[in-house]
Amino acid sequence: MISGANTQLQAFAKDDPIDQFTSDRPLANWLIRNKKDSIFGNGVFNEKIRYTNDSNYQNYSGDDQVTYNRKKTTRLAPYQAYEAFDGFTLNETELANNGIILTDDRNAVMTEAEKIQIVNILTENRTTLKDGFQENWDIEVHMDGSTNPKAVPGLDALVSTTPAVGTVGGIDAAATPYWRNWADMGISTATAGNLIQRMETLWRKTIAYGKMGAPDFIPMGSEMYDALQADALKVMGRQITIGPSSSGGGVTLDPTTKELRFKNVLVVWDPTFDALDDLVGVIANPWKKRGYFLNSKTIKLRPVQGRWMISRTPPRVYDRHTHYFGVTAHYGLTMKKRNSNAVFSIA
């Protein structure tokens, strides 16, 4: 078998196979870094939302009569839990073709060659199982979930390019102005400084309400990243500092920048933004042209307690000499304050 020959050849390689396609996943890493194990009663987690102070503020003088009220200041935003799976199989025939003998005889002993082969096969399959799961899960948490009722509504739903449309966490944004993220789409880059100015205005909006603080994560597509960097260079001067001179010396000219920041928050290029444009085709607001202001205090990845990234090795079926290996995840993505977050794009 060709697959058997390829695996046998791996026994002579000094290094692991070189991944040719897996990219960084900044959004997924950010969500996982800030995740919080949670309990989903009846498959639902309720975020508690304060939507008013219900103030009974009054002016009075002397013995004027005042009134008291009964406050109603909170409501619940329910979010559903979702499940994901990936797995692979190995049957005993393909293993034998690779010089590996699996047997029900508990007294059987592997040769050294067999140990090498099974480590290579299982390591490669498990590595690609993990990477393949993460690759597809990362795409899923970017999208709005509209194409698959079993997929979690991700970033494109929680921080929408049309904030007054749709229901998020059981709350209708069309009827609930406070339950809308900020959006500024199609920003012109023709005038130097315009992009930065519009981002400044949008940033102030994200910190105007509540006590969640400022956004702490700014992912972007490649075209937005390049546009912001270009706009910054147009309105900012550069200075070359020359150190102590040395004979025959000169200066080293490096036109690049070490990093790009906004409000001292690192701006991150997310390769998945670019990949999504290739995946979904033409859309009103291309991912490559988008950027986000996201607040980790308001968006949470909530793994169901005890059910996050669980390895699965179910017993083989009695009439099939096939072995199964898999991974499952059970989780929700929740939002408790949409107006602390924003999305923006260039024209």
mmCIF file of C-alpha atoms in Angstrom, residues 140 143-154 156-157:
data_model
loop_
_atom_site.group_PDB
_atom_site.id
_atom_site.type_symbol
_atom_site.label_atom_id
_atom_site.label_comp_id
_atom_site.label_asym_id
_atom_site.label_seq_id
_atom_site.Cartn_x
_atom_site.Cartn_y
_atom_site.Cartn_z
ATOM 1 C CA GLU A 140 -16.161 28.098 13.255
ATOM 2 C CA MET A 143 -18.291 32.783 11.684
ATOM 3 C CA ASP A 144 -21.887 33.570 12.677
ATOM 4 C CA GLY A 145 -23.180 29.977 12.739
ATOM 5 C CA SER A 146 -25.937 30.703 10.224
ATOM 6 C CA THR A 147 -24.880 27.961 7.798
ATOM 7 C CA ASN A 148 -25.026 25.149 10.365
ATOM 8 C CA PRO A 149 -27.551 24.967 13.225
ATOM 9 C CA LYS A 150 -25.147 22.719 15.169
ATOM 10 C CA ALA A 151 -22.269 25.227 14.927
ATOM 11 C CA VAL A 152 -21.649 27.854 17.599
ATOM 12 C CA PRO A 153 -22.495 31.474 16.651
ATOM 13 C CA GLY A 154 -19.034 32.999 16.681
ATOM 14 C CA ASP A 156 -19.407 37.446 13.295
ATOM 15 C CA ALA A 157 -22.621 37.031 15.315
#
